[in-house]
Every structure is written in structure tokens, then in C-alpha cells.
mmCIF file of N, CA and C in Angstrom:
data_model
loop_
_atom_site.group_PDB
_atom_site.id
_atom_site.type_symbol
_atom_site.label_atom_id
_atom_site.label_comp_id
_atom_site.label_asym_id
_atom_site.label_seq_id
_atom_site.Cartn_x
_atom_site.Cartn_y
_atom_site.Cartn_z
ATOM 1 N N UNK A 1 0.714 -1.282 0.156
ATOM 2 C CA UNK A 1 0.044 0.024 0.222
ATOM 3 C C UNK A 1 0.732 1.132 -0.156
ATOM 4 N N UNK A 2 0.517 2.319 -0.576
ATOM 5 C CA UNK A 2 1.560 3.236 -0.954
ATOM 6 C C UNK A 2 0.517 5.226 -0.251
ATOM 7 N N UNK A 3 1.481 5.700 0.635
ATOM 8 C CA UNK A 3 0.897 6.562 1.030
ATOM 9 C C UNK A 3 0.773 7.901 0.127
ATOM 10 N N UNK A 4 -0.112 8.268 -0.174
ATOM 11 C CA UNK A 4 0.168 10.180 -0.661
ATOM 12 C C UNK A 4 1.346 10.587 -0.029
ATOM 13 N N UNK A 5 1.785 11.056 -1.042
ATOM 14 C CA UNK A 5 2.751 12.248 -0.704
ATOM 15 C C UNK A 5 1.763 13.049 0.206
ATOM 16 N N UNK A 6 1.605 13.805 0.101
ATOM 17 C CA UNK A 6 1.131 14.809 0.735
ATOM 18 C C UNK A 6 0.108 14.661 2.151
ATOM 19 N N UNK A 7 0.157 13.347 2.652
ATOM 20 C CA UNK A 7 -0.279 12.694 3.450
ATOM 21 C C UNK A 7 0.975 12.287 4.951
ATOM 22 N N UNK A 8 1.988 11.638 3.764
ATOM 23 C CA UNK A 8 2.901 11.229 4.928
ATOM 24 C C UNK A 8 4.139 11.626 5.557
ATOM 25 N N UNK A 9 3.022 13.089 6.541
ATOM 26 C CA UNK A 9 4.021 13.186 7.834
ATOM 27 C C UNK A 9 2.641 12.667 8.575
ATOM 28 N N UNK A 10 1.477 12.190 7.756
ATOM 29 C CA UNK A 10 0.546 11.998 9.213
ATOM 30 C C UNK A 10 0.044 10.412 9.019
ATOM 31 N N UNK A 11 0.232 9.632 7.605
ATOM 32 C CA UNK A 11 0.138 8.482 7.793
ATOM 33 C C UNK A 11 1.700 7.820 7.108
ATOM 34 N N UNK A 12 1.313 6.093 7.916
ATOM 35 C CA UNK A 12 2.348 6.062 7.204
ATOM 36 C C UNK A 12 1.809 4.084 6.947
ATOM 37 N N UNK A 13 2.653 3.436 5.909
ATOM 38 C CA UNK A 13 2.513 1.866 6.352
ATOM 39 C C UNK A 13 3.994 0.976 6.802
ATOM 40 N N UNK A 14 4.013 -0.223 7.330
ATOM 41 C CA UNK A 14 4.958 -0.754 7.732
ATOM 42 C C UNK A 14 4.424 -2.637 7.340
ATOM 43 N N UNK A 15 5.047 -3.224 6.950
ATOM 44 C CA UNK A 15 4.587 -4.344 6.837
ATOM 45 C C UNK A 15 4.205 -5.172 8.458
ATOM 46 N N UNK A 16 5.280 -4.770 9.135
ATOM 47 C CA UNK A 16 5.615 -5.316 10.239
ATOM 48 C C UNK A 16 4.593 -4.754 11.606
ATOM 49 N N UNK A 17 3.378 -3.821 11.028
ATOM 50 C CA UNK A 17 2.561 -2.939 11.789
ATOM 51 C C UNK A 17 1.745 -3.335 10.666
ATOM 52 N N UNK A 18 0.092 -4.176 11.713
ATOM 53 C CA UNK A 18 -0.813 -4.431 11.331
ATOM 54 C C UNK A 18 -0.717 -4.734 9.581
ATOM 55 N N UNK A 19 0.214 -5.393 9.222
ATOM 56 C CA UNK A 19 -0.037 -5.781 8.211
ATOM 57 C C UNK A 19 0.608 -5.259 7.130
ATOM 58 N N UNK A 20 1.360 -4.277 7.090
ATOM 59 C CA UNK A 20 1.367 -2.997 6.028
ATOM 60 C C UNK A 20 0.145 -1.997 5.459
ATOM 61 N N UNK A 21 -0.881 -2.323 6.323
ATOM 62 C CA UNK A 21 -2.219 -1.109 6.473
ATOM 63 C C UNK A 21 -1.773 0.075 6.490
ATOM 64 N N UNK A 22 -2.393 0.825 5.982
ATOM 65 C CA UNK A 22 -2.312 2.305 6.126
ATOM 66 C C UNK A 22 -2.494 2.775 7.295
ATOM 67 N N UNK A 23 -1.702 3.536 8.268
ATOM 68 C CA UNK A 23 -2.305 3.408 9.716
ATOM 69 C C UNK A 23 -1.778 4.926 9.845
ATOM 70 N N UNK A 24 -2.347 5.723 11.653
ATOM 71 C CA UNK A 24 -2.185 7.625 11.676
ATOM 72 C C UNK A 24 -0.805 6.572 12.019
ATOM 73 N N UNK A 25 0.458 7.629 11.601
ATOM 74 C CA UNK A 25 1.859 7.510 11.961
ATOM 75 C C UNK A 25 2.053 7.628 13.888
ATOM 76 N N UNK A 26 2.459 6.464 14.158
ATOM 77 C CA UNK A 26 2.994 6.246 15.610
ATOM 78 C C UNK A 26 2.031 5.524 16.459
ATOM 79 N N UNK A 27 1.040 5.169 15.750
ATOM 80 C CA UNK A 27 -0.039 4.393 15.967
ATOM 81 C C UNK A 27 -0.415 2.987 15.610
ATOM 82 N N UNK A 28 -1.393 2.556 15.664
ATOM 83 C CA UNK A 28 -1.811 1.034 14.935
ATOM 84 C C UNK A 28 -3.375 1.128 14.904
ATOM 85 N N UNK A 29 -3.738 2.345 14.130
ATOM 86 C CA UNK A 29 -5.286 2.641 14.090
ATOM 87 C C UNK A 29 -5.161 2.849 12.906
ATOM 88 N N UNK A 30 -5.474 1.905 11.530
ATOM 89 C CA UNK A 30 -5.542 2.118 10.208
ATOM 90 C C UNK A 30 -6.588 3.084 9.974
ATOM 91 N N UNK A 31 -6.230 3.906 8.572
ATOM 92 C CA UNK A 31 -7.264 4.906 8.121
ATOM 93 C C UNK A 31 -8.284 4.702 8.042
ATOM 94 N N UNK A 32 -8.582 3.947 7.224
ATOM 95 C CA UNK A 32 -9.947 2.983 6.896
ATOM 96 C C UNK A 32 -10.740 2.874 8.832
ATOM 97 N N UNK A 33 -10.416 2.558 9.454
ATOM 98 C CA UNK A 33 -10.952 3.005 11.315
ATOM 99 C C UNK A 33 -11.964 4.496 10.426
ATOM 100 N N UNK A 34 -10.920 5.621 10.942
ATOM 101 C CA UNK A 34 -11.756 7.063 10.766
ATOM 102 C C UNK A 34 -12.703 6.787 9.506
ATOM 103 N N UNK A 35 -12.249 6.625 8.140
ATOM 104 C CA UNK A 35 -13.743 6.465 6.785
ATOM 105 C C UNK A 35 -15.107 5.302 6.919
ATOM 106 N N UNK A 36 -14.564 4.388 7.880
ATOM 107 C CA UNK A 36 -15.309 3.722 7.988
ATOM 108 C C UNK A 36 -16.305 3.980 9.363
ATOM 109 N N UNK A 37 -15.804 4.953 10.415
ATOM 110 C CA UNK A 37 -16.603 5.485 11.396
ATOM 111 C C UNK A 37 -17.540 6.852 10.531
ATOM 112 N N UNK A 38 -16.441 7.418 9.480
ATOM 113 C CA UNK A 38 -17.469 8.656 9.743
ATOM 114 C C UNK A 38 -18.828 8.230 8.522
ATOM 115 N N UNK A 39 -18.393 7.183 7.306
ATOM 116 C CA UNK A 39 -19.069 6.618 6.332
ATOM 117 C C UNK A 39 -20.442 6.008 7.811
ATOM 118 N N UNK A 40 -20.339 5.636 9.040
ATOM 119 C CA UNK A 40 -21.662 5.008 9.757
ATOM 120 C C UNK A 40 -21.846 5.941 10.347
ATOM 121 N N UNK A 41 -22.011 6.744 10.564
ATOM 122 C CA UNK A 41 -22.770 8.642 11.208
ATOM 123 C C UNK A 41 -21.926 8.024 12.236
ATOM 124 N N UNK A 42 -20.942 7.770 13.056
ATOM 125 C CA UNK A 42 -19.994 7.971 14.481
ATOM 126 C C UNK A 42 -19.724 9.436 14.457
ATOM 127 N N UNK A 43 -20.468 10.314 15.631
ATOM 128 C CA UNK A 43 -20.762 11.017 16.177
ATOM 129 C C UNK A 43 -19.122 11.320 16.286
ATOM 130 N N UNK A 44 -18.051 12.639 15.901
ATOM 131 C CA UNK A 44 -16.856 12.457 16.171
ATOM 132 C C UNK A 44 -16.509 12.959 17.754
ATOM 133 N N UNK A 45 -17.291 13.354 18.492
ATOM 134 C CA UNK A 45 -16.898 13.138 19.670
ATOM 135 C C UNK A 45 -16.889 11.645 20.404
ATOM 136 N N UNK A 46 -17.687 10.635 19.742
ATOM 137 C CA UNK A 46 -17.530 9.725 20.236
ATOM 138 C C UNK A 46 -16.504 8.868 19.741
ATOM 139 N N UNK A 47 -15.844 9.183 18.616
ATOM 140 C CA UNK A 47 -14.859 8.651 17.817
ATOM 141 C C UNK A 47 -13.718 8.789 18.067
ATOM 142 N N UNK A 48 -13.271 10.190 18.707
ATOM 143 C CA UNK A 48 -12.465 10.906 19.563
ATOM 144 C C UNK A 48 -12.101 10.212 20.826
ATOM 145 N N UNK A 49 -12.714 9.459 21.745
ATOM 146 C CA UNK A 49 -13.143 8.720 22.817
ATOM 147 C C UNK A 49 -12.493 7.288 22.492
ATOM 148 N N UNK A 50 -13.413 6.557 21.392
ATOM 149 C CA UNK A 50 -12.820 5.688 21.102
ATOM 150 C C UNK A 50 -11.226 5.456 20.827
ATOM 151 N N UNK A 51 -10.668 6.433 20.015
ATOM 152 C CA UNK A 51 -9.335 6.537 19.661
ATOM 153 C C UNK A 51 -8.485 7.882 19.646
ATOM 154 N N UNK A 52 -8.340 8.016 21.477
ATOM 155 C CA UNK A 52 -7.576 9.472 21.905
ATOM 156 C C UNK A 52 -6.665 9.674 21.408
ATOM 157 N N UNK A 53 -5.483 8.641 20.703
ATOM 158 C CA UNK A 53 -4.594 9.022 19.776
ATOM 159 C C UNK A 53 -4.640 9.537 18.653
ATOM 160 N N UNK A 54 -6.136 9.818 18.116
ATOM 161 C CA UNK A 54 -5.647 10.392 17.143
ATOM 162 C C UNK A 54 -6.456 12.371 17.472
ATOM 163 N N UNK A 55 -5.736 13.064 16.730
ATOM 164 C CA UNK A 55 -5.956 14.319 16.898
ATOM 165 C C UNK A 55 -7.069 14.731 15.863
ATOM 166 N N UNK A 56 -8.288 16.013 16.154
ATOM 167 C CA UNK A 56 -8.573 16.784 15.411
ATOM 168 C C UNK A 56 -8.033 17.210 13.811
ATOM 169 N N UNK A 57 -6.754 17.784 14.104
ATOM 170 C CA UNK A 57 -5.972 18.091 13.112
ATOM 171 C C UNK A 57 -5.870 16.947 12.286
ATOM 172 N N UNK A 58 -5.679 15.711 12.875
ATOM 173 C CA UNK A 58 -5.263 14.990 11.551
ATOM 174 C C UNK A 58 -6.065 14.057 11.162
ATOM 175 N N UNK A 59 -7.127 14.312 11.742
ATOM 176 C CA UNK A 59 -8.482 13.587 11.002
ATOM 177 C C UNK A 59 -9.415 14.717 10.585
ATOM 178 N N UNK A 60 -9.088 16.009 10.458
ATOM 179 C CA UNK A 60 -9.838 16.973 9.214
ATOM 180 C C UNK A 60 -8.579 16.725 7.942
ATOM 181 N N UNK A 61 -7.504 17.021 8.258
ATOM 182 C CA UNK A 61 -6.617 17.014 6.748
ATOM 183 C C UNK A 61 -6.530 14.988 6.146
ATOM 184 N N UNK A 62 -7.249 13.988 6.696
ATOM 185 C CA UNK A 62 -7.509 13.294 5.825
ATOM 186 C C UNK A 62 -9.155 13.699 4.903
ATOM 187 N N UNK A 63 -9.738 13.757 5.802
ATOM 188 C CA UNK A 63 -11.252 14.099 5.417
ATOM 189 C C UNK A 63 -11.343 15.168 4.072
ATOM 190 N N UNK A 64 -10.589 16.446 4.661
ATOM 191 C CA UNK A 64 -10.426 17.184 3.701
ATOM 192 C C UNK A 64 -9.678 16.835 2.578
ATOM 193 N N UNK A 65 -8.398 15.705 2.707
ATOM 194 C CA UNK A 65 -8.014 15.204 0.807
ATOM 195 C C UNK A 65 -8.806 14.217 0.509
ATOM 196 N N UNK A 66 -9.741 13.405 0.979
ATOM 197 C CA UNK A 66 -10.750 12.611 1.073
ATOM 198 C C UNK A 66 -12.079 13.470 0.023
ATOM 199 N N UNK A 67 -12.423 14.591 0.373
ATOM 200 C CA UNK A 67 -13.031 15.324 0.009
ATOM 201 C C UNK A 67 -12.031 15.762 -1.584
ATOM 202 N N UNK A 68 -11.352 16.424 -1.385
ATOM 203 C CA UNK A 68 -11.041 16.428 -2.876
ATOM 204 C C UNK A 68 -10.599 15.409 -3.851
ATOM 205 N N UNK A 69 -10.167 14.470 -3.298
ATOM 206 C CA UNK A 69 -10.398 13.826 -4.648
ATOM 207 C C UNK A 69 -11.876 13.070 -4.804
ATOM 208 N N UNK A 70 -12.335 12.904 -3.935
ATOM 209 C CA UNK A 70 -13.931 12.455 -4.051
ATOM 210 C C UNK A 70 -14.554 13.636 -5.190
ATOM 211 N N UNK A 71 -13.698 14.862 -5.381
ATOM 212 C CA UNK A 71 -14.500 16.003 -6.426
ATOM 213 C C UNK A 71 -13.576 15.733 -7.374
ATOM 214 N N UNK A 72 -12.399 15.549 -7.653
ATOM 215 C CA UNK A 72 -11.761 15.716 -8.564
ATOM 216 C C UNK A 72 -12.247 14.180 -9.100
ATOM 217 N N UNK A 73 -12.206 12.934 -8.468
ATOM 218 C CA UNK A 73 -12.964 11.851 -9.531
ATOM 219 C C UNK A 73 -14.336 11.997 -10.248
ATOM 220 N N UNK A 74 -14.994 12.974 -9.409
ATOM 221 C CA UNK A 74 -16.253 12.985 -10.508
ATOM 222 C C UNK A 74 -16.679 14.403 -10.616
ATOM 223 N N UNK A 75 -15.836 15.190 -11.258
ATOM 224 C CA UNK A 75 -15.389 16.095 -11.996
ATOM 225 C C UNK A 75 -15.911 17.054 -11.172
ATOM 226 N N UNK A 76 -15.962 17.584 -10.140
ATOM 227 C CA UNK A 76 -17.197 18.265 -9.314
ATOM 228 C C UNK A 76 -15.938 19.692 -8.820
ATOM 229 N N UNK A 77 -16.611 21.103 -9.129
ATOM 230 C CA UNK A 77 -15.415 21.982 -8.534
ATOM 231 C C UNK A 77 -14.371 22.064 -7.116
ATOM 232 N N UNK A 78 -13.845 22.205 -6.626
ATOM 233 C CA UNK A 78 -12.740 21.757 -5.111
ATOM 234 C C UNK A 78 -13.430 22.981 -4.301
ATOM 235 N N UNK A 79 -13.953 22.851 -3.087
ATOM 236 C CA UNK A 79 -14.746 23.298 -2.169
ATOM 237 C C UNK A 79 -13.206 24.463 -1.836
ATOM 238 N N UNK A 80 -13.646 26.011 -1.413
ATOM 239 C CA UNK A 80 -12.865 26.706 -0.844
ATOM 240 C C UNK A 80 -12.966 26.936 0.481
#
């Protein structure tokens, strides 16, 4: 798995950690945990209680990146 260049400060992939899944750097929390929780409608305060090692800044960077990639894929204007 490859970590996008613009996210390499907060995400990493190591075959010895979580089987190489892309995780938040310094944790064993895969980025898919965040995306799945958001998709399931889990309130963010509950998410942070369950994953206290993650910060709102880290989460915001991932969600903003994901939003931009989805808009690009759909040919939509990027939010400002």
C-alpha cells in the first residue's frame, strides 16, 4: 500500500505493523477506521473517545484530502 505524498507526515505503512495497512503514524490505527466510522455516522466526539491517540488536526487533514479526491474523481469544483 502506498501513502499519498501529501499525507506522509500523518500516515505510514509498515509491513510489520497491522500487516502493512496504512495507519496513522505512531499508532496501530488504520486510516480505514476513521473512514468507516465517518461513513457509519459515528459522532466525532465518540470517535475521539474510542481513539484518543488521534487529533482533530489529523482527522481534518484526512477528511479534507478525501473530499478533494472525491470531487476530482467526479469532476466537481473543489471547495474553498
